Tab-separated table of C-alpha atoms and ligand atoms in Angstrom:
chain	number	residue	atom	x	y	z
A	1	UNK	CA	6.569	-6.006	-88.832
A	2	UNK	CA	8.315	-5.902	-85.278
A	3	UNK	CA	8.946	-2.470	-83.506
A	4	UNK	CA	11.158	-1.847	-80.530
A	5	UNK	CA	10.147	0.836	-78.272
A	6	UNK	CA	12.716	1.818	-75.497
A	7	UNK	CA	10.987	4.125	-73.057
A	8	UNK	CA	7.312	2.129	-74.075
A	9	UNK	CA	6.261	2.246	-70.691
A	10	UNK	CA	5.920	5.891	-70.237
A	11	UNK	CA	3.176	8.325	-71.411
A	12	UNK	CA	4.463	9.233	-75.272
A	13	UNK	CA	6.008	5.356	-75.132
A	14	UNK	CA	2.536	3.764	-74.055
A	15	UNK	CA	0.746	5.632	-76.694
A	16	UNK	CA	3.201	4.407	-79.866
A	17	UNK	CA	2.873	0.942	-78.367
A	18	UNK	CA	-0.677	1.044	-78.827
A	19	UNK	CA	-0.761	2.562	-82.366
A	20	UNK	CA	1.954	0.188	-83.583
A	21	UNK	CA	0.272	-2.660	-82.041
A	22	UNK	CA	-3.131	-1.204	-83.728
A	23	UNK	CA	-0.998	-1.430	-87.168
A	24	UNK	CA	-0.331	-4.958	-86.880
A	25	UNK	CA	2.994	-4.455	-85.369
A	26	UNK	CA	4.632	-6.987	-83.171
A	27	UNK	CA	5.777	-4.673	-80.194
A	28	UNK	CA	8.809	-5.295	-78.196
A	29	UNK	CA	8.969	-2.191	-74.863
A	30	UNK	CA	11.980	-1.412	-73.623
A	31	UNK	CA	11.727	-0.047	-69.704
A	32	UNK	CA	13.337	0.494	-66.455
A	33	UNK	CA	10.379	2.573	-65.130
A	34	UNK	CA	12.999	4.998	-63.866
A	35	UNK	CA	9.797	7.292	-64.526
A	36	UNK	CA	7.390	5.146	-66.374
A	37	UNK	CA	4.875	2.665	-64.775
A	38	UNK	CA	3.591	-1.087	-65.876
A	39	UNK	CA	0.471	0.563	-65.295
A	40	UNK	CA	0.995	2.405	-68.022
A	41	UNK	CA	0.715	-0.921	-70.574
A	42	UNK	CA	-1.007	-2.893	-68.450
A	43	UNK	CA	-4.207	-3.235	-70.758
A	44	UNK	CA	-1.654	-4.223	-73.442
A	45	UNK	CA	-0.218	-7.289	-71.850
A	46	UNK	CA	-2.170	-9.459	-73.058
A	47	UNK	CA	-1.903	-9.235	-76.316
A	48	UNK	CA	0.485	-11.788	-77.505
A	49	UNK	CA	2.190	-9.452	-80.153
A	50	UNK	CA	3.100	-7.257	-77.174
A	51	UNK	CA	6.231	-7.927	-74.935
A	52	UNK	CA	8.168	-5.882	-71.822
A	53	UNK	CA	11.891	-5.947	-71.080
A	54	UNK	CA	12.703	-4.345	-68.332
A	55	UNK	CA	16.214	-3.215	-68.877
A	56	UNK	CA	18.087	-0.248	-68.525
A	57	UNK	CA	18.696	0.600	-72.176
A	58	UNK	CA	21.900	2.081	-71.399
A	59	UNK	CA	23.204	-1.004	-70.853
A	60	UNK	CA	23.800	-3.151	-73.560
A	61	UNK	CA	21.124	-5.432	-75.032
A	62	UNK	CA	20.699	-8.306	-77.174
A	63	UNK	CA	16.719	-8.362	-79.105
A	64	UNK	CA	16.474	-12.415	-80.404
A	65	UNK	CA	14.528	-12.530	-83.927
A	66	UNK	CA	14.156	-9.858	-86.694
A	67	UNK	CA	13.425	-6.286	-86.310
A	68	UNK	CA	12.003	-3.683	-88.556
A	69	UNK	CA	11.855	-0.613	-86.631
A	70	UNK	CA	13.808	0.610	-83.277
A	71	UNK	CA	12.420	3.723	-81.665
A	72	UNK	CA	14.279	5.392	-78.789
A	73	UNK	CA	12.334	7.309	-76.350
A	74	UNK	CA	13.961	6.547	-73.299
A	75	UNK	CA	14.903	9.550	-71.165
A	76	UNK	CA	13.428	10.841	-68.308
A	77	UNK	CA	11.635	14.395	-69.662
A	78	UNK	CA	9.762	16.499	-66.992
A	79	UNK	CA	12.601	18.953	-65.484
A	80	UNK	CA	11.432	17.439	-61.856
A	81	UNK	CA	12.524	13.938	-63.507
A	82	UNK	CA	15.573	14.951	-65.181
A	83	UNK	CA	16.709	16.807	-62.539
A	84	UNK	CA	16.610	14.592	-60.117
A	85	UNK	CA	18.679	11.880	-61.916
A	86	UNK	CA	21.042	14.116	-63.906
A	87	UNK	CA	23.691	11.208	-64.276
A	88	UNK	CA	20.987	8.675	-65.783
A	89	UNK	CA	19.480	11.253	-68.316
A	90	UNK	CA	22.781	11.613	-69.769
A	91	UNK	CA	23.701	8.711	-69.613
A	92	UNK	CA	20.265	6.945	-71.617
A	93	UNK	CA	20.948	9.884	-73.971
A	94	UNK	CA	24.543	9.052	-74.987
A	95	UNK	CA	25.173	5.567	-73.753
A	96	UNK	CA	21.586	4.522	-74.654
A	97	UNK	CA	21.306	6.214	-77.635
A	98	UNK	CA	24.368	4.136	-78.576
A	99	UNK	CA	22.404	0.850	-77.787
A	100	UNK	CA	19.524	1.346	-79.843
A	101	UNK	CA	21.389	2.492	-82.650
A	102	UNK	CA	23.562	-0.081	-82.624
A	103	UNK	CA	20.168	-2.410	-82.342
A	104	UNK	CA	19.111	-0.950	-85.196
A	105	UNK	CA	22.197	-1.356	-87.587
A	106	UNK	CA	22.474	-5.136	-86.621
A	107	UNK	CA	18.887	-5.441	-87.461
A	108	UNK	CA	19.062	-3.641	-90.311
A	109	UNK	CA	15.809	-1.482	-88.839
A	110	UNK	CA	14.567	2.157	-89.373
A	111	UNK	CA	15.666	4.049	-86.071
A	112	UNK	CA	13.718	6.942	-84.676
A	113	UNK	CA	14.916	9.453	-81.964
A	114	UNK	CA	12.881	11.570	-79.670
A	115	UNK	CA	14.978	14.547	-79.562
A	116	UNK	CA	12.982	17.978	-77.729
A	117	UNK	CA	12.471	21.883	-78.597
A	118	UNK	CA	15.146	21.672	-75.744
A	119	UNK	CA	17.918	21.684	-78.234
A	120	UNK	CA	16.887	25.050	-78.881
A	121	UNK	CA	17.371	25.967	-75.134
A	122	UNK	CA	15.799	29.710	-74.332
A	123	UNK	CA	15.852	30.437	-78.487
A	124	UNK	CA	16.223	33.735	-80.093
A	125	UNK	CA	14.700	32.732	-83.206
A	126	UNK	CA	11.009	32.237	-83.276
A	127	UNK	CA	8.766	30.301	-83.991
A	128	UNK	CA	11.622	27.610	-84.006
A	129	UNK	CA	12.743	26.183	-87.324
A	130	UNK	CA	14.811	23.356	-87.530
A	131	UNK	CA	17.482	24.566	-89.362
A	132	UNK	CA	18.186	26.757	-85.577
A	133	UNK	CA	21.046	25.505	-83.902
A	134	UNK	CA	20.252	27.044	-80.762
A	135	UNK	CA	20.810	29.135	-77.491
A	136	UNK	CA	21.272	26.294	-74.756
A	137	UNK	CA	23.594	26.873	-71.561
A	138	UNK	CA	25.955	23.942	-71.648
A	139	UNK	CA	26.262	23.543	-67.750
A	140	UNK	CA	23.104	25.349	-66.739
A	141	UNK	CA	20.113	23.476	-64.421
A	142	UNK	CA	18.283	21.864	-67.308
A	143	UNK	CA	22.137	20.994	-69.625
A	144	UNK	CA	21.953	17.319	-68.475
A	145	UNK	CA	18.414	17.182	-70.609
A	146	UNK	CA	19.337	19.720	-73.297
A	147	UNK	CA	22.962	18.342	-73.998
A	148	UNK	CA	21.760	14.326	-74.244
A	149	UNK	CA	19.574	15.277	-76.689
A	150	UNK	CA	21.935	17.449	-78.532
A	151	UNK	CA	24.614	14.387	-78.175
A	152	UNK	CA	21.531	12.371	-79.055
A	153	UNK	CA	20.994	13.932	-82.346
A	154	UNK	CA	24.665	13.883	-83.413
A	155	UNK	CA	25.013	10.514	-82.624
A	156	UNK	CA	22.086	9.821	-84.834
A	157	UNK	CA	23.203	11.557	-87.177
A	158	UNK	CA	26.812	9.755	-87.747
A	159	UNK	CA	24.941	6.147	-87.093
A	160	UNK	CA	23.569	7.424	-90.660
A	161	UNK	CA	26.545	8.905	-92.109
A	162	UNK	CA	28.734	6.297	-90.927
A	163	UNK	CA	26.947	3.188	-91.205
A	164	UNK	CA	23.966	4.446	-93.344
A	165	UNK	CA	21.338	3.846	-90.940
A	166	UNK	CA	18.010	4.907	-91.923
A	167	UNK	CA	17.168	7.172	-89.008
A	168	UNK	CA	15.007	9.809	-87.977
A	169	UNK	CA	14.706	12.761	-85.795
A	170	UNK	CA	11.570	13.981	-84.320
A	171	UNK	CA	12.220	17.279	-81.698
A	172	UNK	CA	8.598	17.030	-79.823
A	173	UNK	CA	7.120	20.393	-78.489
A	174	UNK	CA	5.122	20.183	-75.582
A	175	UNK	CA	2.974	17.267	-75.582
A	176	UNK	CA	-0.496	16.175	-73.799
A	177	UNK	CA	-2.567	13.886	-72.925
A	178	UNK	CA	-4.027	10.557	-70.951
A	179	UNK	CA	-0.909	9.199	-69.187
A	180	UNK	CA	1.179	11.977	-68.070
A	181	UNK	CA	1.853	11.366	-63.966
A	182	UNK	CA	0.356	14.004	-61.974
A	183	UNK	CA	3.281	14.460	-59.878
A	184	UNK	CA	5.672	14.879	-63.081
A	185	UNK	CA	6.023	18.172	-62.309
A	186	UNK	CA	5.144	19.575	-65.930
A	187	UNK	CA	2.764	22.475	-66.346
A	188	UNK	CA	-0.592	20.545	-67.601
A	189	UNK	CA	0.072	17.906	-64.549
A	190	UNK	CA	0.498	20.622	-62.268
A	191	UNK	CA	-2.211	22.636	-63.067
A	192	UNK	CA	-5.125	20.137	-62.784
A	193	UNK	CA	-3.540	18.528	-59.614
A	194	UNK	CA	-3.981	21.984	-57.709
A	195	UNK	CA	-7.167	22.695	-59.591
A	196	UNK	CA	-8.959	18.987	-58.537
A	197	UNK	CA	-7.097	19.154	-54.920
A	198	UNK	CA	-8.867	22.952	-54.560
A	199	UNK	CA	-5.192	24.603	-54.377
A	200	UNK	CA	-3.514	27.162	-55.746
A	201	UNK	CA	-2.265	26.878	-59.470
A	202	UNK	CA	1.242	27.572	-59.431
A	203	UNK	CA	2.798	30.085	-62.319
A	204	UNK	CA	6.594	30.715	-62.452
A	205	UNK	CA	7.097	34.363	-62.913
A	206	UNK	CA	4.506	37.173	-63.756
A	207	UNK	CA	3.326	33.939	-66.944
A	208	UNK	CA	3.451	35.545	-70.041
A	209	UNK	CA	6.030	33.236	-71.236
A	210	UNK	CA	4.576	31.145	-73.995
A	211	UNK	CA	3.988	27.520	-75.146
A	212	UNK	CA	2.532	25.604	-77.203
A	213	UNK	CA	0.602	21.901	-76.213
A	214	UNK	CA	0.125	19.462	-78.428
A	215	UNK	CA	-2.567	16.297	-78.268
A	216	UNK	CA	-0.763	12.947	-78.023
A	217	UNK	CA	-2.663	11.210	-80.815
A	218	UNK	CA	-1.610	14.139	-83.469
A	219	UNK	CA	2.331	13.708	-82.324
A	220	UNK	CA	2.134	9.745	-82.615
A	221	UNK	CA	0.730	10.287	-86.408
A	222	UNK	CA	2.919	12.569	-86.803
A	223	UNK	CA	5.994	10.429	-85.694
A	224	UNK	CA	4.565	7.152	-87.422
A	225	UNK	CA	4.727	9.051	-90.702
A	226	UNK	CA	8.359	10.321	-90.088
A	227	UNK	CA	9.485	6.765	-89.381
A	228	UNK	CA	8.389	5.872	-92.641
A	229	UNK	CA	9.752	9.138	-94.675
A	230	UNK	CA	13.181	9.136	-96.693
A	231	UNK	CA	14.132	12.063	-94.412
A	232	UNK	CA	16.855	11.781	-92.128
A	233	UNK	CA	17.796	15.767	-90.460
A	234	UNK	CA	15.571	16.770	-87.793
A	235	UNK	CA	11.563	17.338	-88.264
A	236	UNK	CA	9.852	19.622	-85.184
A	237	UNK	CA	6.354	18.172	-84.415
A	238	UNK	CA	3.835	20.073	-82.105
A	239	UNK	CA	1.071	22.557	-81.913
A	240	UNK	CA	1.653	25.910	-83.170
A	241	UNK	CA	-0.912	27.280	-81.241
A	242	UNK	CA	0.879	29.544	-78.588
A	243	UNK	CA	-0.632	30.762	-75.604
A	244	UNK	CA	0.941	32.342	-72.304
A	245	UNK	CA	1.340	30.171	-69.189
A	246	UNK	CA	-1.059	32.608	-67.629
A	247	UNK	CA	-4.009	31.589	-70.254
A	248	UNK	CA	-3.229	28.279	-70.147
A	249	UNK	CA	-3.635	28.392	-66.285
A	250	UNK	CA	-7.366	30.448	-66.549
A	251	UNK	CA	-7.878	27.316	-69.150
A	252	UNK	CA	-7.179	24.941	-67.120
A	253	UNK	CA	-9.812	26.837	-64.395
A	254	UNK	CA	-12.562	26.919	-66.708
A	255	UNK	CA	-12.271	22.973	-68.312
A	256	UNK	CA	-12.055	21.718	-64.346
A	257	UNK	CA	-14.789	24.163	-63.089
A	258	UNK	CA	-12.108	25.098	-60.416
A	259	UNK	CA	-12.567	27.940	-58.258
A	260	UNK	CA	-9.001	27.877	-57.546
A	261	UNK	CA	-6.422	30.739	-57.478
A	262	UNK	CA	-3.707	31.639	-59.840
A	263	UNK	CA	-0.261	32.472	-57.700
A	264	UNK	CA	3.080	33.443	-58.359
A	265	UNK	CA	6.259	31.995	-57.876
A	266	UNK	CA	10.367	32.661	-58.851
A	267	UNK	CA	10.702	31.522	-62.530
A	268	UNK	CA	13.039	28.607	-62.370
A	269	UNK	CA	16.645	28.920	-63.937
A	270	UNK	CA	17.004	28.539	-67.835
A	271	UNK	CA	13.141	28.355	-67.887
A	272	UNK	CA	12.611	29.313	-72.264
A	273	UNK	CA	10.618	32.280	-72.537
A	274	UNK	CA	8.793	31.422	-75.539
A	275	UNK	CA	8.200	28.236	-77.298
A	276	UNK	CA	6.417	27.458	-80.368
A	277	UNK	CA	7.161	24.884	-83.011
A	278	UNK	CA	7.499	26.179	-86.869
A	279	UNK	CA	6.183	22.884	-88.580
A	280	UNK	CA	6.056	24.196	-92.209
A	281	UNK	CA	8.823	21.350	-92.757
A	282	UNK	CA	6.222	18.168	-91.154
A	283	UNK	CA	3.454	19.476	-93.224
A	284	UNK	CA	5.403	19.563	-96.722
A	285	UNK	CA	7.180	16.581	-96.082
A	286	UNK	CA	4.751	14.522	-93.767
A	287	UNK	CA	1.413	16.102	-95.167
A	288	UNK	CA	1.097	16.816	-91.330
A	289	UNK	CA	-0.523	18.732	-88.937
A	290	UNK	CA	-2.535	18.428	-85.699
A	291	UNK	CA	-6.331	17.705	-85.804
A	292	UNK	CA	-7.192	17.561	-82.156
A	293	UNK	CA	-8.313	21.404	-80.937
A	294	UNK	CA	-6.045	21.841	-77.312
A	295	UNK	CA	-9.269	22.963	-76.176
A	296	UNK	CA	-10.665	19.040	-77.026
A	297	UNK	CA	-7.818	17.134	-75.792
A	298	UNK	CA	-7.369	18.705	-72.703
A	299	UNK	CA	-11.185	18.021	-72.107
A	300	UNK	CA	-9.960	14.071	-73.077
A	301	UNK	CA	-6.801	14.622	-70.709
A	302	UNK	CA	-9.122	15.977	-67.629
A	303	UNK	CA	-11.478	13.218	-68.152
A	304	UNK	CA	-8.843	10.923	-67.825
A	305	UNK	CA	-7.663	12.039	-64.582
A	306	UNK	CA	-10.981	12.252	-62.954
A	307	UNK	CA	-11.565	8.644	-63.897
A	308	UNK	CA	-8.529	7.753	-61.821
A	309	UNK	CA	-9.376	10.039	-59.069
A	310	UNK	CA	-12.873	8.637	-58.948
A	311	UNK	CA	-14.228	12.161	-58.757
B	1	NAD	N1	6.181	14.805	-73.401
B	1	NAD	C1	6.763	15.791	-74.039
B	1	NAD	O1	6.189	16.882	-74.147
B	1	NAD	C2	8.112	15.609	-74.683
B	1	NAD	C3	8.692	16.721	-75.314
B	1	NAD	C4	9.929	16.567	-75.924
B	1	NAD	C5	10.557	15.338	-75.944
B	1	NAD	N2	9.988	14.275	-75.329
B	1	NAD	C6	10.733	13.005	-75.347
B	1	NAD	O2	9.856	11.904	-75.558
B	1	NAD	C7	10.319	10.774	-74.813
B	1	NAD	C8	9.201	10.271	-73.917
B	1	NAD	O3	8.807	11.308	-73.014
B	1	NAD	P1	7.557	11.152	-72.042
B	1	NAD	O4	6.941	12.474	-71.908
B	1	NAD	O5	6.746	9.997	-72.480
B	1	NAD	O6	8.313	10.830	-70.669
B	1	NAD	P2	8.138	9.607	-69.650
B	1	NAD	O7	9.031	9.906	-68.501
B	1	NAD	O8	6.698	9.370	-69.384
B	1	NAD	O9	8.685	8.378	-70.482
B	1	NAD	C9	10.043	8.037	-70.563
B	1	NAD	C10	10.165	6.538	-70.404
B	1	NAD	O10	11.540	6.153	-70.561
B	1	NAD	C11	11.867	5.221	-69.559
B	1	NAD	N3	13.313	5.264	-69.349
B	1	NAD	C12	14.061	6.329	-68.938
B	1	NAD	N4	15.366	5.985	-68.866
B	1	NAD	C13	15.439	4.683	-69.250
B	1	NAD	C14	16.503	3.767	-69.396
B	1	NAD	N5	17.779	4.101	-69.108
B	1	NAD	N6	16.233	2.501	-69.813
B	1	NAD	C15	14.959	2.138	-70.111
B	1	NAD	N7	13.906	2.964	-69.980
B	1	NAD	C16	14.145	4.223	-69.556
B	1	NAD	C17	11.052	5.665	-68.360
B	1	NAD	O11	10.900	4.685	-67.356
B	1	NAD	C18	9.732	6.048	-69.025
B	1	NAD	O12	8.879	4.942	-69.143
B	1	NAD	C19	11.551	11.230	-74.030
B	1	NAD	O13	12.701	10.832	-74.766
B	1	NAD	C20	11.427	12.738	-74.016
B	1	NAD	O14	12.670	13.361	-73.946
B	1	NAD	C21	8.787	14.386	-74.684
C-alpha cells in the first residue's frame, strides 16, 4: 500500500505518517511548512518507505507510481496561523483540495479530507451532529478557515458524485498532543507556554465557554478506520468530554505544578461558545471511541514539551 499525506509535516500530519508507516504503508508527505516543520518527521527520514515533497499542494502536482490512499490535511489550523495567511488557507482549501482530489481519481485511491467542527461556526445545536449545517459568518475573522473547509467538503463531495471517488470526511474537534508548536497560538499551547515560562495563563472572556480535547492517537484510529469505511458524508471525531476554558486552564496548573495566574482578556471575534462533538455516528459506524483519558494525554503532551525545553 502507498499513502499520500499532504500537510504530513505538521502535528496531526506527522502522527498519520507514523501510523501508516507502522501499517506497512509506503508514505509519500506532502509539505510547504507554511506552519509545519522537518523537525516534525525528522526521526522518519530514514526509513526508506518514507518520502518528503516539499510543494505547495495548491499548486498542481504530479505523484510517479501507484497510489492507494490520498489524505489531505494541508491547511494552516490555529486561528494565529490562519489568520495570518488568509489568502493561502483558502486557497490550499479550494485550489488544493482540487489537487489531491484530482490525485486521487487518477490514481484510482481512497481520498480523505480533514474538514473541522469549524463548519459548524458558533453552533446552536449541541452537542454537534453531523447532519448540522451550521451557524458560520461568511466574512467574519475566522471565514477564510471556516469557508475552505465548507468549500472543502463540497468539493469532496461532487469528486464522489461526479467521478465516484471513494472519499471521506472526517470534521476533527479539538485535538492534542506531542507536536503541536508552542507558539501556535491554540489554547493547550498557550497554556503550558505561560505555565513553564511562570506567566500568566491567558483566558478570553470570563472562560466558561466550552471544549472538548481529544488525544492524537484516538483521532488517528479513528481516521484510519474511516479511510477504510464504505461511508462517504461527513463523520465528527473527538472527545466528548466538555469542560470550560476556565477548568481546562486550573488543569493545565495542576499537571505543570505551576503557580501561575489565571487572567482575563477580550474574547476574540466569532470565538464558538461551546463545542463538543456528538460521535454516536463514529461509534456505530467505526466501532469508535477515544481510549486515552485527557487527563493521561495531556500528562504525555506536557512531558513532551519539557523534554524539548530541557526542564
Ligand atoms: N488540530 C486540530 O485540533 C484540528 C481540528 C480540526 C481540523 N484540523 C485539520 O487537520 C489538519 C492538520 O492540522 P494540524 O493541527 O496538524 O495543523 P498544522 O499546522 O500542524 O499542520 C498543517 C500542515 O499543512 C501544511 N500546509 C499548509 N498549507 C500547505 C500547502 N498549501 N501545501 C502543502 N502543505 C501545506 C503545513 O506546513 C503543516 O505542516 C488541517 O487540515 C486542519 O484544518 C485540525
Amino acid at each position: 500500500m502507498r499513502t499520500l499525506i499532504t500537510g504530513g509535516a505538521g502535528f496531526i500530519g506527522s502522527h498519520l505518517c507514523e501510523r501508516f508507516l507502522a501499517e506497512g504503508h509506503a508514505v509519500v508527505c506532502v509539505d510547504n511548512f507554511i506552519t509545519g516543520r522537518p523537525d516534525n518527521v525528522r526521526h522518519l527520514v530514514d526509513n526508506p518507505k518514507f518520502r518528503v515533497i516539499v510543494h505547495d499542494v495548491s499548486r498542481p502536482l504530479h505523484v510517479d507510481g501507484l497510489l492507494d490512499n490520498v489524505l489531505h490535511f494541508a491547511s494552516p489550523a490555529s486561528p494565529v496561523d490562519y489568520q495570518k495567511s488568509p489568502i493561502q488557507t483558502l486557497k490550499v482549501g479550494s485550489l488544493g483540495t482540487h489537487v489531491a482530489l484530482g490525485i486521487a481519481k487518477a490514481h484510482g485511491a481512497r481520498y480523505l479530507i480533514a474538514s473541522t467542527s469549524e463548519v459548524y461556526g458558533d453552533p446552536e445545536v449541541h452537542p454537534q451532529t453531523e447532519d448540522y449545517w451550521g451557524h458560520v459568518n461568511p466574512v467574519g475573522e475566522r471565514s477564510m478557515y471556516d469557508e475552505s473547509k465548507r468549500f472543502a467538503e463540497a468539493m469532496t463531495m461532487a469528486y464522489h458524485r461526479e467521478h465516484n471517488v471513494q472519499t471521506h470526511i472526517v470534521r476533527i474537534f479539538n485535538t492534542f498532543g506531542e507536536r503541536m508548536r508552542l507558539d501556535d497560538g491554540r489554547v493547550l499551547p498557550n497554556f503550558v507556554g505561560q505555565a513553564f515560562r511562570g506567566e500568566p495563563l491567558t483566558v478570553y472572556g470570563d472562560g466558561s465557554q466550552t471544549r472538548s480535547f481529544c488525544y492524537v492517537s484516538d483521532l488517528v484510529d479513528g481516521i484510519y478506520r474511516l479511510l477504510h469505511s464504505d461511508y462517504h458524508l461527513p463523520v465528527n471525531l473527538g472527545n466528548p468530554g466538555e469542560m470550560t476554558i476556565l477548568e481546562f486552564a486550573e488543569e493545565i496548573l495542576r499537571l505543570t505544578g505551576s503557580h501561575s495566574r489565571i487572567v482575563h482578556r477580550p474574547l476574540p471575534a466569532d470565538d464558538p461558545k461551546q463545542r463538543k462533538p456528538d460521535i454516536s455516528l463514529a461509534r456505530r459506524l467505526l466501532g469508535w471511541e477515544p481510549q486515552v483519558s485527557r487527563e493521561e494525554g495531556l500528562r504525555r503532551t506536557i512531558e513532551h514539551y519539557k523534554k524539548k525545553l530541557g526542564k
